[in-house]
Coordinates of C-alpha atoms and ligand atoms in Angstrom, one line a residue:
M1 CA 92.1 11.7 102.2
E2 CA 92.0 14.4 104.8
N3 CA 95.7 15.1 104.6
E4 CA 95.4 15.8 100.9
T5 CA 92.8 18.5 101.5
V6 CA 94.6 20.2 104.3
S7 CA 98.2 20.1 103.1
K8 CA 99.1 22.5 100.4
N9 CA 100.7 21.7 97.1
F10 CA 104.0 23.3 96.2
I11 CA 102.2 25.9 93.8
E12 CA 100.1 27.0 96.7
V13 CA 103.1 27.4 99.0
E14 CA 104.7 29.5 96.3
I15 CA 101.5 31.7 95.9
D16 CA 101.3 32.2 99.7
K17 CA 104.9 33.4 99.7
D18 CA 104.1 35.8 96.8
L19 CA 101.1 37.1 98.5
A20 CA 102.9 37.5 101.8
E21 CA 105.9 39.3 100.3
G22 CA 103.6 41.6 98.3
V23 CA 104.8 40.4 94.9
Y24 CA 101.1 40.1 94.0
D25 CA 98.1 41.1 95.9
T26 CA 95.7 38.7 94.0
V27 CA 95.8 35.5 92.2
H28 CA 94.9 35.3 88.4
T29 CA 95.5 32.1 86.5
R30 CA 94.6 30.9 82.9
F31 CA 94.3 27.7 80.9
P32 CA 95.9 28.3 77.5
P33 CA 95.3 25.3 75.1
E34 CA 96.3 25.4 71.6
P35 CA 93.2 24.5 69.4
N36 CA 94.9 21.9 67.5
G37 CA 93.0 18.9 69.0
Y38 CA 90.7 17.7 71.7
L39 CA 91.5 18.0 75.4
H40 CA 92.5 14.9 77.4
I41 CA 92.7 13.9 81.0
G42 CA 96.0 15.5 81.5
H43 CA 94.4 18.9 80.3
A44 CA 91.7 18.3 82.8
K45 CA 94.4 18.3 85.5
S46 CA 95.7 21.7 84.3
I47 CA 92.2 23.3 84.0
L48 CA 91.1 22.2 87.5
L49 CA 94.4 23.1 89.0
N50 CA 94.3 26.7 87.5
Y51 CA 90.6 27.1 88.1
G52 CA 90.9 25.7 91.5
L53 CA 93.7 28.0 92.5
A54 CA 91.8 31.1 91.3
K55 CA 88.7 30.0 93.3
K56 CA 90.7 29.2 96.4
Y57 CA 92.3 32.5 96.6
G58 CA 89.4 34.5 95.6
G59 CA 91.0 35.4 92.2
K60 CA 90.2 35.0 88.6
F61 CA 90.5 32.4 86.0
N62 CA 91.0 33.2 82.2
M63 CA 90.3 30.9 79.3
R64 CA 92.7 31.7 76.4
F65 CA 93.2 30.0 73.1
D66 CA 97.0 30.0 72.3
D67 CA 96.3 30.1 68.6
T68 CA 99.5 31.6 67.3
N69 CA 100.3 28.6 65.0
P70 CA 97.8 28.9 62.2
T71 CA 98.8 25.6 60.4
K72 CA 97.1 23.1 62.9
E73 CA 94.5 25.2 64.4
R74 CA 90.7 24.8 63.6
T75 CA 87.3 26.2 64.8
E76 CA 86.1 22.7 65.5
F77 CA 88.7 22.3 68.2
V78 CA 87.8 25.6 69.6
D79 CA 84.3 24.7 70.2
A80 CA 85.1 21.2 71.4
I81 CA 87.4 22.7 74.0
K82 CA 85.0 25.2 75.2
R83 CA 82.4 22.6 75.6
D84 CA 84.8 20.3 77.6
I85 CA 85.9 23.0 80.0
Q86 CA 82.3 24.1 80.7
W87 CA 81.4 20.4 81.3
L88 CA 84.3 20.2 83.8
G89 CA 82.9 23.2 85.6
A90 CA 85.7 25.5 85.2
D91 CA 84.0 28.9 84.8
W92 CA 86.0 31.8 82.9
E93 CA 83.0 34.0 83.4
D94 CA 83.4 36.8 80.6
R95 CA 87.1 36.1 80.3
L96 CA 87.5 34.1 77.1
F97 CA 90.4 35.3 75.0
F98 CA 92.4 34.4 71.9
A99 CA 96.1 35.1 71.7
S100 CA 95.5 36.1 68.2
D101 CA 93.7 39.1 69.3
Y102 CA 96.9 40.3 70.7
F103 CA 98.8 40.1 67.3
Q104 CA 99.0 43.8 67.0
Q105 CA 100.3 44.2 70.5
M106 CA 102.7 41.4 70.0
Y107 CA 104.0 43.2 66.8
D108 CA 104.3 46.4 68.7
A109 CA 106.2 44.5 71.4
A110 CA 108.6 43.2 68.7
V111 CA 109.2 46.7 67.4
K112 CA 109.9 47.9 71.0
L113 CA 112.7 45.2 71.3
I114 CA 114.1 46.2 68.0
R115 CA 114.3 50.0 69.1
K116 CA 116.0 48.8 72.4
G117 CA 118.5 46.9 70.3
K118 CA 117.2 43.7 71.7
A119 CA 116.0 42.1 68.5
Y120 CA 117.2 41.7 65.0
V121 CA 116.2 40.4 61.7
C122 CA 118.2 37.4 60.5
D123 CA 118.6 36.1 57.1
L124 CA 120.1 32.7 58.0
T125 CA 118.2 29.6 57.0
A126 CA 116.7 27.4 59.5
E127 CA 119.4 25.0 59.0
E128 CA 122.1 27.7 59.4
I129 CA 120.5 28.9 62.5
R130 CA 120.6 25.5 63.9
T131 CA 124.4 25.1 63.2
Y132 CA 125.2 28.5 64.5
R133 CA 123.4 27.7 67.8
G134 CA 126.2 25.4 68.9
T135 CA 125.6 22.4 71.2
L136 CA 125.2 21.9 75.0
T137 CA 128.9 21.7 75.3
E138 CA 129.9 24.4 72.8
P139 CA 128.9 28.0 72.6
G140 CA 127.0 29.2 69.5
K141 CA 128.2 31.6 66.9
D142 CA 126.8 35.0 66.3
S143 CA 124.8 35.4 63.1
P144 CA 126.4 37.7 60.5
Y145 CA 123.1 39.8 60.7
R146 CA 123.3 40.2 64.5
N147 CA 124.7 43.8 64.4
R148 CA 122.3 45.3 61.9
S149 CA 121.2 48.9 62.8
V150 CA 117.9 49.6 64.6
E151 CA 116.7 51.4 61.4
E152 CA 117.7 48.6 59.1
N153 CA 115.8 46.1 61.5
L154 CA 112.7 48.2 61.8
A155 CA 112.5 48.6 58.0
L156 CA 113.2 44.9 57.4
F157 CA 110.6 43.8 60.1
E158 CA 108.1 46.0 58.4
N159 CA 108.8 44.4 55.1
M160 CA 108.3 41.0 56.8
K161 CA 104.9 42.1 57.9
N162 CA 104.1 43.5 54.6
G163 CA 104.7 40.3 52.9
Q164 CA 107.9 41.0 51.0
Y165 CA 109.5 37.7 52.0
K166 CA 108.8 34.1 51.4
D167 CA 108.2 31.7 54.4
G168 CA 111.7 31.0 56.1
E169 CA 113.4 33.8 54.1
K170 CA 113.7 36.0 57.2
V171 CA 113.0 35.8 60.9
L172 CA 113.1 38.1 63.9
R173 CA 115.5 37.0 66.7
A174 CA 115.8 38.2 70.2
K175 CA 119.4 39.4 70.9
I176 CA 120.4 37.7 74.0
D177 CA 123.5 35.6 74.4
M178 CA 124.8 33.0 71.9
A179 CA 127.1 31.7 74.6
S180 CA 124.4 31.1 77.2
P181 CA 124.5 27.7 78.8
N182 CA 120.8 27.7 78.2
M183 CA 120.1 27.0 74.5
N184 CA 116.8 28.8 74.7
M185 CA 118.7 32.2 75.3
R186 CA 120.9 31.9 72.2
D187 CA 119.1 34.3 70.1
P188 CA 115.8 32.6 69.9
V189 CA 113.5 33.2 66.9
I190 CA 110.7 35.3 68.1
Y191 CA 108.7 35.9 64.7
R192 CA 108.6 34.0 61.5
V193 CA 107.0 34.4 58.1
A194 CA 104.2 32.1 57.3
H195 CA 101.8 32.9 54.4
T196 CA 98.9 31.0 56.0
S197 CA 95.5 31.9 56.7
H198 CA 94.6 32.0 60.4
H199 CA 91.3 30.7 61.8
N200 CA 90.7 33.9 63.6
T201 CA 92.6 36.7 61.8
G202 CA 92.2 35.3 58.2
D203 CA 94.9 36.9 56.0
T204 CA 95.7 39.9 58.1
W205 CA 99.1 38.6 59.1
C206 CA 101.7 36.8 57.3
I207 CA 104.1 36.8 60.1
Y208 CA 103.5 34.9 63.4
P209 CA 105.0 35.2 66.9
M210 CA 106.7 32.1 68.3
Y211 CA 105.3 30.5 71.4
D212 CA 108.1 31.5 73.8
F213 CA 107.7 35.3 72.9
A214 CA 103.8 35.2 72.5
H215 CA 103.2 33.4 75.8
P216 CA 104.6 35.9 78.3
I217 CA 103.0 38.7 76.4
E218 CA 99.6 37.1 76.5
D219 CA 100.0 36.6 80.3
A220 CA 101.1 40.0 80.9
I221 CA 98.4 41.6 78.8
E222 CA 95.7 39.8 80.8
G223 CA 97.3 40.6 84.1
I224 CA 97.9 36.8 84.9
T225 CA 99.9 36.5 88.1
H226 CA 100.8 32.8 88.2
S227 CA 101.4 31.3 84.7
I228 CA 101.2 27.5 85.5
C229 CA 102.6 25.2 83.0
T230 CA 104.3 21.9 82.5
L231 CA 107.8 20.8 83.2
E232 CA 109.0 20.9 79.6
F233 CA 109.0 24.7 80.0
E234 CA 111.3 24.9 82.8
D235 CA 114.3 25.6 80.6
H236 CA 112.2 28.3 78.9
R237 CA 111.6 30.3 82.0
P238 CA 114.7 32.4 81.7
L239 CA 113.3 33.4 78.2
Y240 CA 109.9 34.1 79.6
D241 CA 111.3 36.4 82.3
W242 CA 113.6 38.0 79.9
V243 CA 110.5 38.9 77.5
V244 CA 108.5 40.3 80.4
R245 CA 111.4 42.3 81.7
E246 CA 112.7 43.8 78.4
L247 CA 109.1 44.8 77.5
E248 CA 108.8 46.4 80.9
Y249 CA 105.5 45.2 81.9
P250 CA 104.5 46.8 85.3
H251 CA 103.2 43.6 86.8
P252 CA 105.3 40.7 85.4
P253 CA 103.6 37.3 85.6
R254 CA 105.5 34.4 87.1
Q255 CA 105.8 31.0 85.5
I256 CA 105.5 27.9 87.6
E257 CA 106.0 24.4 86.3
F258 CA 104.5 21.1 87.5
A259 CA 104.7 17.6 86.3
K260 CA 102.3 16.3 83.4
L261 CA 99.8 13.7 84.3
Y262 CA 100.4 10.3 82.7
L263 CA 98.5 7.3 82.8
T264 CA 100.3 3.9 82.7
N265 CA 99.5 2.1 79.3
V266 CA 97.2 4.8 78.1
V267 CA 97.6 7.0 75.1
T268 CA 97.5 10.7 76.4
G269 CA 99.5 12.7 74.0
K270 CA 97.3 14.8 71.7
R271 CA 99.5 14.0 68.8
Y272 CA 98.9 10.3 69.4
I273 CA 95.2 10.5 70.0
K274 CA 95.0 12.3 66.7
K275 CA 96.9 9.6 65.0
L276 CA 94.4 6.9 66.3
V277 CA 91.5 9.0 65.1
E278 CA 93.0 9.6 61.7
D279 CA 94.0 6.1 60.9
G280 CA 90.5 4.9 62.0
T281 CA 91.7 2.7 65.0
V282 CA 89.0 4.5 67.0
D283 CA 85.7 6.0 65.9
G284 CA 86.5 9.7 66.6
W285 CA 88.0 11.9 69.2
D286 CA 85.3 10.8 71.6
D287 CA 85.6 7.1 71.1
P288 CA 84.9 5.7 74.7
R289 CA 88.1 3.9 74.7
L290 CA 90.2 7.2 74.6
V291 CA 90.9 9.5 77.5
S292 CA 90.0 12.7 75.8
I293 CA 87.5 14.5 77.9
A294 CA 84.9 14.1 75.2
A295 CA 85.5 10.4 75.4
L296 CA 85.3 10.1 79.1
R297 CA 82.1 12.0 79.0
R298 CA 80.7 9.9 76.3
R299 CA 81.9 6.7 78.3
G300 CA 80.0 8.1 81.2
F301 CA 82.5 9.6 83.5
T302 CA 81.3 12.5 85.5
P303 CA 83.0 16.0 86.2
E304 CA 82.9 15.0 89.9
S305 CA 84.9 11.8 89.2
I306 CA 87.5 13.5 87.3
Q307 CA 87.8 16.2 89.9
M308 CA 88.4 13.5 92.4
F309 CA 90.8 11.9 90.3
V310 CA 93.0 14.9 89.7
E311 CA 92.9 15.7 93.4
L312 CA 94.1 12.1 94.3
C313 CA 97.0 12.6 91.8
G314 CA 98.2 15.6 93.6
V315 CA 100.6 18.3 92.1
A316 CA 104.1 17.1 91.6
K317 CA 107.4 18.5 90.7
S318 CA 108.7 15.3 89.2
Q319 CA 107.3 13.0 86.4
G320 CA 105.3 10.0 87.3
S321 CA 102.5 7.8 86.0
V322 CA 99.2 6.9 87.5
D323 CA 97.2 3.7 87.1
Y324 CA 94.0 3.8 85.1
A325 CA 92.5 1.8 88.0
M326 CA 92.6 5.0 90.0
L327 CA 90.4 6.7 87.6
E328 CA 88.0 3.7 87.7
Y329 CA 88.1 3.8 91.5
C330 CA 86.9 7.5 91.3
I331 CA 84.0 7.0 89.0
R332 CA 82.8 4.0 91.1
E333 CA 83.0 6.1 94.2
D334 CA 81.1 8.8 92.6
L335 CA 78.4 6.7 91.1
K336 CA 77.7 4.1 93.6
M337 CA 75.3 6.1 95.9
K338 CA 73.9 8.3 93.2
R339 CA 72.6 5.9 90.6
S340 CA 69.8 3.3 90.5
R341 CA 70.8 -0.3 90.5
M342 CA 69.0 -2.0 87.6
M343 CA 68.9 -5.5 86.1
A344 CA 70.3 -6.1 82.8
V345 CA 71.2 -9.4 81.3
L346 CA 74.2 -9.1 79.0
D347 CA 74.3 -12.7 77.6
P348 CA 70.7 -13.9 77.9
V349 CA 69.3 -17.4 78.1
K350 CA 65.8 -18.1 78.7
L351 CA 64.5 -19.2 82.1
I352 CA 61.0 -20.8 82.3
I353 CA 59.1 -21.3 85.6
D354 CA 57.0 -24.4 84.8
N355 CA 54.7 -24.0 87.7
Y356 CA 54.0 -20.3 87.2
P357 CA 50.7 -19.6 85.5
E358 CA 51.1 -18.9 81.8
G359 CA 50.1 -15.4 80.6
E360 CA 50.0 -13.9 84.2
V361 CA 52.2 -11.0 85.2
E362 CA 52.7 -9.5 88.7
Y363 CA 54.6 -6.4 89.6
L364 CA 57.4 -6.6 92.1
D365 CA 58.8 -3.8 94.2
A366 CA 62.5 -3.2 94.0
A367 CA 64.4 -0.3 95.7
N368 CA 66.5 1.6 93.3
N369 CA 69.5 1.8 95.6
L370 CA 69.5 0.1 98.9
E371 CA 72.0 2.4 100.2
N372 CA 70.2 5.5 99.2
E373 CA 66.6 5.6 99.9
A374 CA 66.2 9.0 98.2
L375 CA 66.4 7.4 94.8
G376 CA 63.1 5.6 95.4
S377 CA 61.8 2.3 94.0
R378 CA 60.3 0.9 90.9
R379 CA 58.1 -2.0 89.9
I380 CA 59.3 -4.7 87.8
P381 CA 57.0 -7.1 85.9
F382 CA 57.6 -10.8 86.6
G383 CA 56.2 -13.7 84.9
R384 CA 56.6 -17.3 83.8
E385 CA 59.5 -16.6 81.2
L386 CA 62.6 -14.6 82.1
Y387 CA 66.1 -14.1 80.8
I388 CA 69.1 -14.8 83.0
E389 CA 72.9 -14.6 82.2
R390 CA 74.1 -17.6 80.5
E391 CA 76.9 -17.9 82.9
D392 CA 74.4 -18.2 85.8
F393 CA 73.6 -21.8 84.7
M394 CA 75.9 -24.8 84.5
E395 CA 75.1 -28.3 83.6
V396 CA 78.0 -29.6 85.7
P397 CA 78.9 -27.0 88.3
P398 CA 82.4 -26.6 89.5
K399 CA 83.2 -26.4 93.1
K400 CA 81.8 -23.3 95.1
Y401 CA 79.3 -22.5 92.1
F402 CA 76.1 -21.5 94.0
R403 CA 74.1 -20.4 90.9
L404 CA 71.7 -22.5 89.0
F405 CA 72.5 -26.2 88.1
P406 CA 70.1 -29.2 88.0
G407 CA 68.6 -29.6 91.5
N408 CA 69.8 -26.4 93.0
E409 CA 67.8 -23.5 94.4
V410 CA 68.8 -19.9 94.0
R411 CA 67.0 -16.6 94.8
L412 CA 65.9 -14.4 91.8
M413 CA 66.7 -10.8 92.9
H414 CA 63.7 -8.9 94.1
A415 CA 61.5 -11.9 93.4
Y416 CA 61.3 -15.7 94.4
F417 CA 63.4 -18.7 95.1
V418 CA 63.6 -21.0 92.0
K419 CA 64.8 -24.5 91.8
C420 CA 66.4 -25.8 88.5
E421 CA 64.4 -28.8 87.3
S422 CA 65.8 -29.3 83.8
F423 CA 67.2 -27.8 80.6
V424 CA 67.1 -27.8 76.9
K425 CA 70.0 -27.8 74.5
D426 CA 70.2 -27.2 70.8
E427 CA 71.9 -29.4 68.2
N428 CA 75.2 -27.6 69.0
G429 CA 75.1 -28.4 72.6
N430 CA 74.3 -24.8 73.7
V431 CA 71.7 -24.4 76.4
T432 CA 68.5 -22.7 75.1
E433 CA 66.2 -23.0 78.1
V434 CA 66.6 -23.6 81.8
H435 CA 63.5 -24.9 83.4
C436 CA 62.7 -24.2 87.1
T437 CA 59.9 -24.3 89.5
Y438 CA 59.3 -21.4 92.1
D439 CA 58.1 -21.4 95.6
P440 CA 55.4 -18.6 96.2
E441 CA 56.2 -18.5 99.8
T442 CA 59.7 -17.1 99.2
K443 CA 58.6 -13.8 97.6
A444 CA 61.0 -10.9 98.4
G445 CA 59.8 -8.7 101.2
S446 CA 57.4 -11.3 102.6
G447 CA 59.7 -12.2 105.5
F448 CA 60.1 -15.8 104.5
S449 CA 62.8 -17.5 106.5
G450 CA 62.1 -21.1 106.1
R451 CA 65.3 -21.9 104.3
K452 CA 68.3 -20.1 102.9
V453 CA 70.0 -20.3 99.5
K454 CA 73.6 -19.3 98.7
G455 CA 73.2 -17.8 95.3
T456 CA 71.3 -14.7 94.2
I457 CA 71.0 -14.0 90.4
H458 CA 69.5 -11.2 88.4
W459 CA 66.9 -11.5 85.6
V460 CA 64.7 -9.6 83.1
P461 CA 61.1 -10.4 82.3
A462 CA 60.9 -11.9 78.7
C463 CA 57.4 -10.4 78.1
C464 CA 58.8 -6.8 78.1
A465 CA 62.5 -6.8 78.1
I466 CA 64.2 -4.0 76.0
D467 CA 66.8 -5.1 73.5
A468 CA 70.0 -3.1 73.7
E469 CA 73.4 -3.1 72.4
V470 CA 76.0 -3.0 75.2
R471 CA 79.5 -2.3 74.6
L472 CA 82.2 -3.5 76.9
Y473 CA 85.7 -2.1 76.7
E474 CA 89.2 -3.0 77.6
N475 CA 92.3 -1.0 77.3
L476 CA 92.9 0.1 73.7
I477 CA 96.5 -0.7 74.3
D478 CA 98.1 -4.2 74.5
E479 CA 99.4 -3.9 78.1
E480 CA 101.9 -6.8 77.7
K481 CA 103.7 -4.7 75.0
G482 CA 103.4 -1.1 76.3
V483 CA 102.0 1.9 74.4
Y484 CA 104.7 2.9 72.0
N485 CA 107.1 1.3 69.6
E486 CA 110.4 2.9 68.6
D487 CA 109.0 3.7 65.2
G488 CA 106.2 5.7 66.8
T489 CA 103.6 3.1 66.2
M490 CA 101.4 1.9 69.0
N491 CA 100.5 -1.5 70.3
I492 CA 96.8 -1.9 69.8
N493 CA 94.7 -4.6 71.7
P494 CA 92.6 -6.1 69.1
D495 CA 89.9 -7.1 71.7
S496 CA 89.3 -3.6 73.2
L497 CA 85.6 -3.5 72.1
K498 CA 83.2 -6.3 72.8
I499 CA 79.5 -5.9 71.7
M500 CA 76.8 -7.8 73.4
Q501 CA 73.0 -7.9 72.6
A502 CA 71.5 -7.5 76.0
K503 CA 68.0 -7.7 77.6
L504 CA 67.2 -4.9 79.9
E505 CA 64.4 -4.4 82.4
P506 CA 61.6 -2.2 81.1
A507 CA 62.2 0.7 83.3
L508 CA 65.2 1.5 81.2
K509 CA 63.0 2.3 78.2
D510 CA 63.3 6.0 78.7
A511 CA 66.9 6.3 79.5
K512 CA 68.4 9.4 77.7
A513 CA 71.8 10.2 76.3
Y514 CA 74.5 10.3 79.1
D515 CA 72.1 8.7 81.8
S516 CA 73.9 6.2 83.7
F517 CA 72.9 3.3 85.9
Q518 CA 74.5 0.4 87.8
F519 CA 73.6 -2.8 86.1
V520 CA 73.8 -5.2 89.1
R521 CA 76.8 -7.4 89.0
N522 CA 77.9 -6.2 85.7
G523 CA 79.0 -2.7 86.4
F524 CA 78.1 1.0 85.7
F525 CA 76.7 1.8 82.3
C526 CA 75.9 4.9 80.3
V527 CA 73.7 5.6 77.4
D528 CA 75.8 6.3 74.3
A529 CA 75.1 9.8 73.2
K530 CA 76.2 9.2 69.6
D531 CA 74.8 5.8 68.5
S532 CA 71.6 5.4 70.5
Q533 CA 68.4 5.8 68.7
E534 CA 64.9 6.1 69.8
G535 CA 63.8 2.7 71.2
A536 CA 67.2 1.3 70.4
P537 CA 69.6 2.3 73.1
V538 CA 73.3 1.7 73.1
F539 CA 75.0 1.4 76.5
N540 CA 78.7 1.9 77.2
R541 CA 80.2 0.2 80.2
I542 CA 81.9 2.8 82.1
V543 CA 83.6 0.4 84.7
S544 CA 83.0 -2.9 86.0
L545 CA 82.2 -3.3 89.8
K546 CA 85.2 -5.2 90.8
S547 CA 88.3 -3.2 91.8
S548 CA 91.9 -3.9 92.0
F549 CA 92.8 -0.3 93.2
K550 CA 93.5 0.4 96.8
L551 CA 93.4 3.9 98.0
P552 CA 97.0 4.8 99.2
K553 CA 97.3 5.3 103.0
Ligands
LIG601 P1 99.9 17.2 74.5 O1 101.3 17.1 74.9 O2 99.0 16.2 74.9 O3 99.8 17.5 72.9 P2 100.0 20.0 74.8 O4 100.7 20.4 75.9 O5 100.6 20.2 73.4 O6 99.3 18.6 75.0 P3 98.4 22.5 74.9 O7 97.1 22.7 74.3 O8 99.7 23.2 74.6 O9 98.6 20.9 74.7 O10 98.3 22.4 76.5 C1 97.5 23.4 77.2 C2 97.9 23.3 78.7 O11 97.7 22.0 79.2 C3 99.3 23.5 78.9 O12 99.4 24.5 79.8 C4 99.9 22.2 79.1 O13 101.1 22.4 79.9 C5 98.9 21.6 79.9 N1 99.0 20.0 79.8 C6 99.0 19.3 78.5 N2 99.2 18.0 78.8 C7 99.2 17.9 80.1 C8 99.2 16.8 81.0 N3 99.4 15.5 80.6 N4 99.1 16.9 82.3 C9 99.0 18.2 82.8 N5 98.9 19.3 82.1 C10 98.9 19.2 80.7
LIG602 MG1 101.3 22.2 72.7

């Protein structure tokens, strides 16, 4: 761990160099999501990386919606994205921007290129443009419209803006090099006609800039120094540099690429999450089985656990994929000292203490977290009838089973030793009651040392248990088959959600949305913010207590 915190990632090395050489004298980063869906764990990495760099170098971090493609963008997504970034703790202060606020400047920039003879209006269809572009092994062919005069281009571009053409009829292209080995430099389209209302600018514009043209302008306008993006833009960097150079920005920003974060056997792409939401496989973008940030929050992950996770992942220059178990490791680490350890019985069966006085209730002290005294203690009612986990009793125990079976004695956590005397079954052979006797001498905290028992089980008092729905999750994806099929469909695990009707100890009565707890032996659980009702809480299992993950040395 210590190594990770002292050694610098390759982006920091580049930034150090830029600062030392005087290329920049400050660090200004941004996070530029397109508001066409919810953010996911991969975006969290980008957010925390950009925000973290600004903080580390005493610089600034901008929040900017890259909303230049009106067809897929919606205000619902803008609001959700803001909420998620705030929750993660990345603070943009007063620097919240929309690329669409710069449409006039982008238009002016295009005019500037036309005037410099560096852009032209082209009448080829999309299909023709593709054919003229050539291939990786063959150079492209000049468009017949490539040599239009500056005046003609200015007039035509203005007509484009004024709505004289239909979608696709004309485009504005950068005039670069149709023989460039880099396909992105073969006179890329920089403006297109789209008669579509925009979520922010309404019907003011019917032409919209292309991403590769818009993005460097957005960065330059905001004074971004390091424009950090993912690897798929590496081949676009020459175009990025061309745009800022030709537009003669005094402080050109610099693009640096890093590898996307992927989780093995987990759906991360926005497009695919959207599909699962739209076809009803999951119940919304915040379904706890997803790894959207909203889903992780609803499931009970904390910002701290996600921060820890992205730090553990590091920043790489080559593509890789990380195990979900690492994310689970992080949330366990974060919660284990911070949360109370409560008793909840997920699959209840009655336990009756035959020698305990009927109608009597006593209150037993229980530390909330033995490893963290600051969390205090609570009192749990105890009486003749309790609930225990069905799996904690067996009529015929297998080897090494130390829990309840006829004749065996166990410790009830925070309470007494009980010895199993008998049990009752229904007509289907299911156990309905386990009968025990208790030994009053063995009360927890009394210092009893007369004999030892090998098993300790948890319980909930029947008198005042709270009924709650508890949801246990498995991977949404069938791990045997992998995530995607060739036809773009996904392999869904039909058993990814299991619902239990649990009994909880009464102290959980006042648990509020997003509160989380350890349920001893069963895992960490969080109150579901969407489906819980007053007096009828629903708990999501965040993670079980068992771990298969080992921190790499
Ligand atoms: P997706 O591929 O999931 O649809 P996207 O890249 O289209 O995501 P944007 O809104 O364009 O989504 O992304 C905003 C920023 O987040 C970009 O800078 C992008 O590079 C970064 N980003 C997206 N996915 C990941 C990821 N898996 N890991 C790290 N950064 C990512
Ligand atoms: Mg995108």
